[in-house]
CSV table of C-alpha atoms in Angstrom, one decimal:
chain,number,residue,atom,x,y,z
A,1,UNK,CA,72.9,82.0,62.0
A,2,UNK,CA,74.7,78.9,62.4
A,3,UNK,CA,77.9,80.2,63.3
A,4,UNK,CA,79.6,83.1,65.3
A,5,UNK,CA,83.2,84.0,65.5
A,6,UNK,CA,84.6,86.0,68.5
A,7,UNK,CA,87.6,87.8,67.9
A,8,UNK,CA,89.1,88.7,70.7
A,9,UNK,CA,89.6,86.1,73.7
A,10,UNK,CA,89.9,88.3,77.1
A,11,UNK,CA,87.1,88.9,79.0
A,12,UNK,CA,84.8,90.8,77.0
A,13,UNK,CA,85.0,87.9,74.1
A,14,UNK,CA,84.5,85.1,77.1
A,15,UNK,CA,81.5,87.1,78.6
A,16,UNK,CA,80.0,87.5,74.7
A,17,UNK,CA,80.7,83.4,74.1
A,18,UNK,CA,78.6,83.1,77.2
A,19,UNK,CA,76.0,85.4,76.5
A,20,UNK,CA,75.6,83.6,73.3
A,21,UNK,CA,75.1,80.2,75.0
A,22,UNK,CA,72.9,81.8,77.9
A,23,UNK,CA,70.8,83.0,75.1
A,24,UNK,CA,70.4,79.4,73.6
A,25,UNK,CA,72.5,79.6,70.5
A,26,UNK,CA,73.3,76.2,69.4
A,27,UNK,CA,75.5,76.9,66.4
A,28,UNK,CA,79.3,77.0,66.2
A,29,UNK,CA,81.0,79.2,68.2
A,30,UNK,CA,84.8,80.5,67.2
A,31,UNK,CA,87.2,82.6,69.8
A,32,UNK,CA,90.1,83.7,68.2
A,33,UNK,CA,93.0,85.4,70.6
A,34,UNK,CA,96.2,87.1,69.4
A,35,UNK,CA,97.7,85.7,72.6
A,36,UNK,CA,98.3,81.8,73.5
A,37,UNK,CA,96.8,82.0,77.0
A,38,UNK,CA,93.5,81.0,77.4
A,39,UNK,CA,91.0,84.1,78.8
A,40,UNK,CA,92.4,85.4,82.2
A,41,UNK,CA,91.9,88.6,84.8
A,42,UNK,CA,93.6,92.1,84.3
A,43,UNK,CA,93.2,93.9,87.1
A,44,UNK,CA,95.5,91.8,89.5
A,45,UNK,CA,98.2,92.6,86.8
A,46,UNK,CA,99.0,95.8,88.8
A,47,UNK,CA,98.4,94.7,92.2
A,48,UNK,CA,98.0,91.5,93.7
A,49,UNK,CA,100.1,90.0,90.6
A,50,UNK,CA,102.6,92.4,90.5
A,51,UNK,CA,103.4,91.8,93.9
A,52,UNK,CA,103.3,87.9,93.6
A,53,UNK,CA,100.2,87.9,96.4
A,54,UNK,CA,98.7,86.2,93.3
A,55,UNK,CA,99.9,83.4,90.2
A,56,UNK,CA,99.2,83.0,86.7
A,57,UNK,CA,96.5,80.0,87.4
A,58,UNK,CA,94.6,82.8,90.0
A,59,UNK,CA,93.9,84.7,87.3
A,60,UNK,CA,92.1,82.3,85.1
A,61,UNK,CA,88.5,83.4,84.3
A,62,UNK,CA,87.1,80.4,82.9
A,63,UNK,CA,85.1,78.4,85.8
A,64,UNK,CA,84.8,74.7,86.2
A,65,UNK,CA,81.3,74.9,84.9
A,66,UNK,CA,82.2,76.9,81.8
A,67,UNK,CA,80.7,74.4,79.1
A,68,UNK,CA,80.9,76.8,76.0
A,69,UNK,CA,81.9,74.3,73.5
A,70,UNK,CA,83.6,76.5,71.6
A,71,UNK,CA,86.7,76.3,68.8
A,72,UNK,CA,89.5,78.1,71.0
A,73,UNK,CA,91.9,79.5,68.0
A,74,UNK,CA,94.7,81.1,70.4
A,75,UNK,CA,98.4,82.7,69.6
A,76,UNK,CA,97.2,84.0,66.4
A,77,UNK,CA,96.1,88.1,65.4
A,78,UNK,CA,93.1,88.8,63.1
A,79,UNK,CA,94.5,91.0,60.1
A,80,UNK,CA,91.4,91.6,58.0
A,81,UNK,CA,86.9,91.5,58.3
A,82,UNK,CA,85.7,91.0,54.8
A,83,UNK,CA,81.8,92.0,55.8
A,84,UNK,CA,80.6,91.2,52.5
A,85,UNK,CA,81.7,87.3,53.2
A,86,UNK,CA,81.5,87.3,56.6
A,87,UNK,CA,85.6,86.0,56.5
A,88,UNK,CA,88.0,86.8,58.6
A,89,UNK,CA,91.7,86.3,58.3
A,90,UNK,CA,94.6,85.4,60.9
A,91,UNK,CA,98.3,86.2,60.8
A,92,UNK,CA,99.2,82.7,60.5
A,93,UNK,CA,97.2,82.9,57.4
A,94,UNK,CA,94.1,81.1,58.9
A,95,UNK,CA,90.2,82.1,57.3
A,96,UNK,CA,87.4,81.7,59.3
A,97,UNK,CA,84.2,81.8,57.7
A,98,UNK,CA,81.7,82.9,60.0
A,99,UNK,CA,77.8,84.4,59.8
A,100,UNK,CA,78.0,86.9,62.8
A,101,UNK,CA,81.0,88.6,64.0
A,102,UNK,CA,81.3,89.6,67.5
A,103,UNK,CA,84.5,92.2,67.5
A,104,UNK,CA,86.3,92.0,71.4
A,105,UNK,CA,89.9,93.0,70.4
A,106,UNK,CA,90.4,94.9,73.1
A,107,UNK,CA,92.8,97.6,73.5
A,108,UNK,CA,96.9,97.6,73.9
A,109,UNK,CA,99.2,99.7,76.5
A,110,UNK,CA,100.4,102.9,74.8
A,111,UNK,CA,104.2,103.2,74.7
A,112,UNK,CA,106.8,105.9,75.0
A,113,UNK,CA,107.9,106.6,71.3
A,114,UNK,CA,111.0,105.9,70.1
A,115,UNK,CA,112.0,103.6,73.5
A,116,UNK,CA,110.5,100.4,72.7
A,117,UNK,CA,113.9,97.9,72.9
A,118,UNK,CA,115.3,100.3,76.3
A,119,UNK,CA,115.6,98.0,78.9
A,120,UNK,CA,113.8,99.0,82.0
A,121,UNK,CA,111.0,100.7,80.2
A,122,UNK,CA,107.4,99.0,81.3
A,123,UNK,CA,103.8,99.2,80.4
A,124,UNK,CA,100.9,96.5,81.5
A,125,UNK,CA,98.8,94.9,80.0
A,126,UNK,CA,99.4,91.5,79.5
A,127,UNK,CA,100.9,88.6,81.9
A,128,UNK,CA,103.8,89.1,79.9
A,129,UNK,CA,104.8,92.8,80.9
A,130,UNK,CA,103.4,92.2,84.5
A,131,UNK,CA,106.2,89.4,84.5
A,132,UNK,CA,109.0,91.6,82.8
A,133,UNK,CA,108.2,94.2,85.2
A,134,UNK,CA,108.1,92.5,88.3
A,135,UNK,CA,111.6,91.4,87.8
A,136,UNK,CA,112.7,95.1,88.0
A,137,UNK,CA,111.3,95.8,90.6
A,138,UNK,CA,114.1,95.5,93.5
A,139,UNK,CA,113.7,96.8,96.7
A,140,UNK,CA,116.2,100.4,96.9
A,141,UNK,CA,115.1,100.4,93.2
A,142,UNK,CA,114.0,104.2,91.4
A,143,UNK,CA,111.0,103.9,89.3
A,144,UNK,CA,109.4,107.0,87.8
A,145,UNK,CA,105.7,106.4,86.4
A,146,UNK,CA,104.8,108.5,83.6
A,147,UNK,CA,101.0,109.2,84.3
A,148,UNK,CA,98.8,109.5,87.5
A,149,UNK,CA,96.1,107.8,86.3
A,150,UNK,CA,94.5,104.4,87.9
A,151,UNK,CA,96.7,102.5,86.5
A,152,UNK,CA,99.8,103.9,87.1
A,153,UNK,CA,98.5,104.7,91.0
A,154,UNK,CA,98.0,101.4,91.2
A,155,UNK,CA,101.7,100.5,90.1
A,156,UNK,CA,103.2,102.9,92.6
A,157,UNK,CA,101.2,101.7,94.9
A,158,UNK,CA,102.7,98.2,94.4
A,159,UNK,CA,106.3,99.5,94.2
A,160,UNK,CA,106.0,101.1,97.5
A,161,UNK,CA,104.5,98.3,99.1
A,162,UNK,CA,108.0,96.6,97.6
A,163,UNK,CA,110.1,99.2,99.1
A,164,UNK,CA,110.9,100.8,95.6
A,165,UNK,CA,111.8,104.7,95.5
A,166,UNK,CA,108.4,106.0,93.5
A,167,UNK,CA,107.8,109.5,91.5
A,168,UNK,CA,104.6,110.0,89.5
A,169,UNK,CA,104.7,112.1,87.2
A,170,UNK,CA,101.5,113.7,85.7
A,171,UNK,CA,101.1,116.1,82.9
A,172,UNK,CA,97.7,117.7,84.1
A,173,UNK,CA,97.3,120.3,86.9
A,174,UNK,CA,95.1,117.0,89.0
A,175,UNK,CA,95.1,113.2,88.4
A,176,UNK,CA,92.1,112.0,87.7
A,177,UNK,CA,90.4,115.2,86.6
A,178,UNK,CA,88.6,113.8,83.7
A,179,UNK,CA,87.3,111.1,85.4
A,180,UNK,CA,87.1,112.7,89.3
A,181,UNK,CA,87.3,116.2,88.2
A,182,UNK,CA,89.8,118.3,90.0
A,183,UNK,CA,89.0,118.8,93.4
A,184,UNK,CA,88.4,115.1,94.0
A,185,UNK,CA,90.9,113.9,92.0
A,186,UNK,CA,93.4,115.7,93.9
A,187,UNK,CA,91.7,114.4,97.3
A,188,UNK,CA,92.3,110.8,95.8
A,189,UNK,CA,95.7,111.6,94.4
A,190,UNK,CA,97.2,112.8,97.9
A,191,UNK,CA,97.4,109.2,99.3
A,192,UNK,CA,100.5,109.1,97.3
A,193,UNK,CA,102.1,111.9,99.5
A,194,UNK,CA,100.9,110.2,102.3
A,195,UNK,CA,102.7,106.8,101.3
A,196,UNK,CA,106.0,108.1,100.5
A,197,UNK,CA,105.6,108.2,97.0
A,198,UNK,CA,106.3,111.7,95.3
A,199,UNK,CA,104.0,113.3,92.8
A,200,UNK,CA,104.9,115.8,90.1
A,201,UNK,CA,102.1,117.0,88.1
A,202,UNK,CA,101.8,119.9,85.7
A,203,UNK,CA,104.8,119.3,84.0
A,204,UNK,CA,105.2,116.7,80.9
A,205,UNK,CA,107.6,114.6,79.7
A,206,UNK,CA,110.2,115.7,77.4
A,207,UNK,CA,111.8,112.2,77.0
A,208,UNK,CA,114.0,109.2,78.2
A,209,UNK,CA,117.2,108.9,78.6
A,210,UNK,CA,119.4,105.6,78.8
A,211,UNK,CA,122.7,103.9,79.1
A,212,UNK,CA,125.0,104.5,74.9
A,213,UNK,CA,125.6,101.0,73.7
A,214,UNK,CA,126.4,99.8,70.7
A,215,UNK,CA,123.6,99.1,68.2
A,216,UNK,CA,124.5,96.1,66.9
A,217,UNK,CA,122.3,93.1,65.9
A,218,UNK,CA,119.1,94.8,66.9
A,219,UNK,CA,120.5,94.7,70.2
A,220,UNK,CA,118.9,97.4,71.7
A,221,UNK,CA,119.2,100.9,73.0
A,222,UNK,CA,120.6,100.0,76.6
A,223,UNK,CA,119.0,100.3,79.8
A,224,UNK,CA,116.5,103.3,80.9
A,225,UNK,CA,118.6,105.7,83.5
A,226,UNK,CA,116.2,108.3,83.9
A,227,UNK,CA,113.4,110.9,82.3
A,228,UNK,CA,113.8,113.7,81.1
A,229,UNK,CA,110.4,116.8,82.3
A,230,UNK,CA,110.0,119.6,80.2
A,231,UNK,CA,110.8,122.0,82.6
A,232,UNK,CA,114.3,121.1,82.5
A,233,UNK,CA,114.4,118.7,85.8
A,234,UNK,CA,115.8,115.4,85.1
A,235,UNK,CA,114.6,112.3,87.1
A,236,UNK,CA,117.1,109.6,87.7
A,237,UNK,CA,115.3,106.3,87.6
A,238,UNK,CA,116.2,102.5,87.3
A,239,UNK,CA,112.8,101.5,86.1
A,240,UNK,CA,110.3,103.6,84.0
A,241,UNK,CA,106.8,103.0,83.7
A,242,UNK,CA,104.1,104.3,80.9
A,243,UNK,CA,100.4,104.5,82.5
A,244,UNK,CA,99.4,107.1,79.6
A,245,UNK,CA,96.4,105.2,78.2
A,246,UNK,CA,95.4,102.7,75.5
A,247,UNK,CA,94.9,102.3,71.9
A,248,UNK,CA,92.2,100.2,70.6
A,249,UNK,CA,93.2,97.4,68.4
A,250,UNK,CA,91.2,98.4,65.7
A,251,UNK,CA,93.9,98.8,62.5
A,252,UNK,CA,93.1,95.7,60.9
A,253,UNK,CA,89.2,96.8,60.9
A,254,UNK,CA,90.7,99.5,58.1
A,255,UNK,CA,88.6,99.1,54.7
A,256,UNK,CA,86.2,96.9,56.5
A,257,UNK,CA,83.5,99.0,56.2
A,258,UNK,CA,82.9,99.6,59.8
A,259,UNK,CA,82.8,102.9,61.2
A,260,UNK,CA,86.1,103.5,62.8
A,261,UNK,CA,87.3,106.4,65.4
A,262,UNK,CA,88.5,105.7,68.6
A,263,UNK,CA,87.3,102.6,68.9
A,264,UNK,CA,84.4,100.8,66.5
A,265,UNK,CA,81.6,103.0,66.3
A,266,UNK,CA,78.3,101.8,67.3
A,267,UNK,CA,74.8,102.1,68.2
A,268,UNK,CA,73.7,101.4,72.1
A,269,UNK,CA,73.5,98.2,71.9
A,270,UNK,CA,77.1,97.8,70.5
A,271,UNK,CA,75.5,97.0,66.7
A,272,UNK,CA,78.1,98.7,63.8
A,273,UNK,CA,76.5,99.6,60.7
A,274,UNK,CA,77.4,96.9,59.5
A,275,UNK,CA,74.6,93.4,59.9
A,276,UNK,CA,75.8,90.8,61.9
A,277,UNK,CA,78.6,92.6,63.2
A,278,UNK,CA,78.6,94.2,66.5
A,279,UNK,CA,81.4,95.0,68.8
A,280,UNK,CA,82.2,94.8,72.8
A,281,UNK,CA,85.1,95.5,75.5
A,282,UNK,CA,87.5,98.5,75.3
A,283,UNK,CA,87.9,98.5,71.1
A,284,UNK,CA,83.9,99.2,71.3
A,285,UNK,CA,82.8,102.7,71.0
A,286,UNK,CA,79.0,102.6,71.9
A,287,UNK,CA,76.8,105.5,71.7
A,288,UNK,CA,75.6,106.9,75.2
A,289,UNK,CA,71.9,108.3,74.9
A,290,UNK,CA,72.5,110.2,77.6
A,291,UNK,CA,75.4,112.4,76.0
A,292,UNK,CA,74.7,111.9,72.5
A,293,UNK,CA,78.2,110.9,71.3
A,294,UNK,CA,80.4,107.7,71.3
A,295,UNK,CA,82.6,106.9,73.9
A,296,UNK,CA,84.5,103.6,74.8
A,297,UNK,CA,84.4,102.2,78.6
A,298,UNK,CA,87.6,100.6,79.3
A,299,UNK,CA,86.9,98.7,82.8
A,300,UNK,CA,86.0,94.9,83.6
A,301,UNK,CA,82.5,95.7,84.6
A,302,UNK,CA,81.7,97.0,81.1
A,303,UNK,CA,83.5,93.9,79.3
A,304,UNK,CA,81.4,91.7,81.9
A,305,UNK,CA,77.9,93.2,81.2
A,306,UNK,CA,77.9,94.8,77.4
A,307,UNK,CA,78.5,91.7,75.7
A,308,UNK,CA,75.4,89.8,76.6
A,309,UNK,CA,73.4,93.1,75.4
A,310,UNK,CA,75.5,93.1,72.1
A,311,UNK,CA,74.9,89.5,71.6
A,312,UNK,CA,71.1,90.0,72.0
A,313,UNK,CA,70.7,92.4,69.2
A,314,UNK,CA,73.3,90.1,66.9
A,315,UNK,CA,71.1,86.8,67.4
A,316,UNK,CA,68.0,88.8,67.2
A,317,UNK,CA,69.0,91.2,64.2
A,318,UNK,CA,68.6,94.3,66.6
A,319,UNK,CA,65.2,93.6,68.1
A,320,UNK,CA,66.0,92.2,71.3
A,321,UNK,CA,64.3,94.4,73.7
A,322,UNK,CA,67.6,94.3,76.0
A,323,UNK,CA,67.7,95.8,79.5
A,324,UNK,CA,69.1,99.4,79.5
A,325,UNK,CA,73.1,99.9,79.8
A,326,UNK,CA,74.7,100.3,83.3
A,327,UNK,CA,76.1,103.5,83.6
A,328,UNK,CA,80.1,102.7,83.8
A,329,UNK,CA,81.5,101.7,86.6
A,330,UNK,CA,85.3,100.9,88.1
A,331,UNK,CA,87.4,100.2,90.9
A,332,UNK,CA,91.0,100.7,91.6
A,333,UNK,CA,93.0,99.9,94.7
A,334,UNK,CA,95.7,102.3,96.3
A,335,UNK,CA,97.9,102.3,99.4
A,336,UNK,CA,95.4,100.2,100.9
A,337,UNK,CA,92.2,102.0,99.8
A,338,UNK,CA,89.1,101.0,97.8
A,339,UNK,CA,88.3,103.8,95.2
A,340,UNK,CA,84.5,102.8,93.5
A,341,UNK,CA,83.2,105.3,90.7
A,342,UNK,CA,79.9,105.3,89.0
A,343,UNK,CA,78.7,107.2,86.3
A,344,UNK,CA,80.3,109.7,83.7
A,345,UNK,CA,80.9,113.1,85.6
A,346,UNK,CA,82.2,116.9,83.7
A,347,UNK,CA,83.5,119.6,85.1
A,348,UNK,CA,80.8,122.1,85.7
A,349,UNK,CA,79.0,119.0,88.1
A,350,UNK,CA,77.8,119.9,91.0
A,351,UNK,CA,79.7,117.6,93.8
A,352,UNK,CA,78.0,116.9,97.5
A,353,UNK,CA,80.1,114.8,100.1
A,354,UNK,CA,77.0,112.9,101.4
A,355,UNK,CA,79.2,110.7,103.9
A,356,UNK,CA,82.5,111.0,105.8
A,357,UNK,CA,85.3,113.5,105.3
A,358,UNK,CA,87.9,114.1,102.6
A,359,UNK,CA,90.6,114.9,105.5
A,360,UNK,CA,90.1,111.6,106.3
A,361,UNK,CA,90.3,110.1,102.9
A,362,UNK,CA,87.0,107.9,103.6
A,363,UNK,CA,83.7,109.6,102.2
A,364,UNK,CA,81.0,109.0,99.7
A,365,UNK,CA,80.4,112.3,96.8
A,366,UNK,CA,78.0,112.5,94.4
A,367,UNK,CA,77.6,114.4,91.0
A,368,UNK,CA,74.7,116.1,89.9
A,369,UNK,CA,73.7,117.9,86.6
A,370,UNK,CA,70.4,120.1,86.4
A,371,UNK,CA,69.7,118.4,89.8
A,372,UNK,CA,69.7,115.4,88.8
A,373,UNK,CA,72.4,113.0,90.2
A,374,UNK,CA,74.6,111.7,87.4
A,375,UNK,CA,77.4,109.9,89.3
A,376,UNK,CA,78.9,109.1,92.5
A,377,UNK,CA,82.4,108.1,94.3
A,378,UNK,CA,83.6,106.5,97.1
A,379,UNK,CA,86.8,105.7,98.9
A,380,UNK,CA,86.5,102.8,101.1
A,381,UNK,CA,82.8,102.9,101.9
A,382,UNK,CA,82.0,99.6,99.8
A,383,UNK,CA,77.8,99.0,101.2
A,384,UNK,CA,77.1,103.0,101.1
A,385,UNK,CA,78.5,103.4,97.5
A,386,UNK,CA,76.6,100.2,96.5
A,387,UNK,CA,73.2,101.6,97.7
A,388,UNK,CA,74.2,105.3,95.8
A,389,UNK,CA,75.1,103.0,92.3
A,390,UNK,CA,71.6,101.9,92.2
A,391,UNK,CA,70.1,104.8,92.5
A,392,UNK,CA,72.1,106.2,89.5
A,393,UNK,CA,71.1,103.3,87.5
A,394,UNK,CA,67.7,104.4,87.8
A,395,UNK,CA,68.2,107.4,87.0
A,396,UNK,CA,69.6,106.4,84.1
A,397,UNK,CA,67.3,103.7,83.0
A,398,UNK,CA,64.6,106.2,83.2
């Protein structure tokens, strides 16, 4: 194998470009990126950049020592894999011939149908939106988030912290419930209360409404002025936000070959079916032993870590004997809090608060299934939940 092309240039395509290196690969190395920005961090994007606490250079992931030598090919989309040739294309019309093909496409912000061109109407996911939303966000401003999930907490949290009016709105009975489960997820979700923003769950969206003006030149559809539940309330709002999950860029994988779902189907070590192909990051679907069935992990730990695995079975055609997968793990802060998960929890788990106090919204809880302890969650108890996290990654390994 002489050379590898990376498509996809956020983190999980950096961390695989450095695996491949680590791993003493002295071929050519592509990184193609449907952005123009060189590899930088998401998760300030709600917070710390949202606020402005942070700037566009703070966010850079490369390090000074980064010596990857490596053919950046940036501001332009991959449209096709041809896996019999090893090609693939670019929307400027570009080919790169390649003999492994490390798939790190990532995923994009799912959007509110039909309200693309409103003004007003955000998601984040890029530099780009953080930016466009930040300028709407005005002290006095109303801003109505459409789903109470991390991401979206994470955005109210912000907006408060701006002095914006904030409603959540959230479908489910609990946020976080198919992450938490319901009775934590509703201990985590009750900071908002406590911070002034209001939450609304159990009720959906029925739509958006927005200023009439004329359509004329593409010009648009006006600015957002409020949403629309299903049970007939309507929510005035100068800024709308859509935290309702992502979609993995996978439609130019169509007729490739590659098992597709949600998300490019793999084995453990993030092979396809198909040689010298294996994928990584949030488009990645890998194959938990544990569960039996595929499931992507959309969270910076898992774009850090997986590559490096998935490049060891691409260099060594699949018999690299590489270190079991970490059990998934995130972070989100809220309001001031630090919210740590590890592990994949369901419903019928059997939940212990081993430290602290829920009233007090600073505790450690752990999962466990048949006894044995599957996961674990903590709100601001950083050097007990780091003890608990290796202990499920034991548990796991064995």
């Amino acid at each position: 194998m002489k050379h590898v092309a990376i498509i996809g240039a956020s983190l999980a395509g950096l961390s695989a470009a450095r695996a491949m290196r680590a791993k003493g690969f002295d071929g050519r190395v592509t990184v193609v990126g449907d952005e123009a920005r060189r590899p930088y961090d998401r998760p300030p994007l709600s917070k710390e950049f949202l606020s402005g606490d942070m700037t566009e250079a703070d966010l850079a992931l490369e390090a000074a020592d980064d010596d990857l030598q490596a053919d950046w090919v940036l501001g332009a989309a991959a449209t096709k894999l041809d896996t019999r040739s090893g090609s693939v294309e670019l929307a400027d019309g570009t080919r790169i011939d390649a003999d492994g093909v490390v798939i790190a496409t990532g995923s994009r912000a799912r959007r509110w149908p039909g309200c693309e061109a409103m003004a007003g109407v955000h998601v984040i996911r890029t530099i780009d939106d953080a930016i466009a939303l930040r300028a709407d966000l005005r002290p006095g401003a109303r801003l109505v988030v459409i789903g109470a999930g991390f991401i979206g907490a994470e955005v109210a949290s912000t907006a408060r912290k701006l002095g914006l009016d904030v409603t959540v709105v959230e479908a489910a009975p609990t946020p976080l419930q198919v992450q938490l489960g319901s009775r934590l997820g509703a201990v985590v979700a009750s900071r908002h209360a406590v911070n002034g923003t209001t939450l609304i769950c159990g009720v959906g969206v029925a739509g958006l409404t927005g200023e009439q003006r004329a359509l004329r030149d593409g010009a648009g559809a006006g600015r957002v002025t409020g949403v629309d539940l299903a049970d007939g309330r309507h929510l005035p709002a100068d800024v709308v936000v859509v935290g309702i999950g992502g979609v993995p860029n996978i439609e130019w994988l169509q007729g490739s070959g590659l098992r597709l779902g949600n998300g490019v189907l793999c084995g453990s070590n993030g092979q396809t079916d198909v040689p010298n192909v294996v994928a990584v990051g949030d488009c990645a679907a890998w194959l938990d032993p544990s569960t039996g069935a595929a499931h992507r992990v959309e969270h910076w730990t898992g774009a850090l870590e997986r590559p490096a695995i998935a490049v060891g079975a691409l260099l060594s055609g699949g018999l690299d004997p590489c270190a079991p997968v970490k059990p998934p793990y995130f972070w989100s802060d809220q309001y001031g809090s630090r919210i740590q998960f590890a592990g994949i929890a369901s419903p019928d788990d059997e939940i212990t608060i081993e430290d602290g106090s829920c009233e007090e919204h600073c505790f450690l809880a752990t999962y466990r299934r048949e006894g044995r302890i599957v996961a674990v969650l903590a709100v601001d108890q950083p050097r007990l939940f780091t003890r608990w996290r290796r202990q499920i990654a034991t548990v796991a390994a064995v």
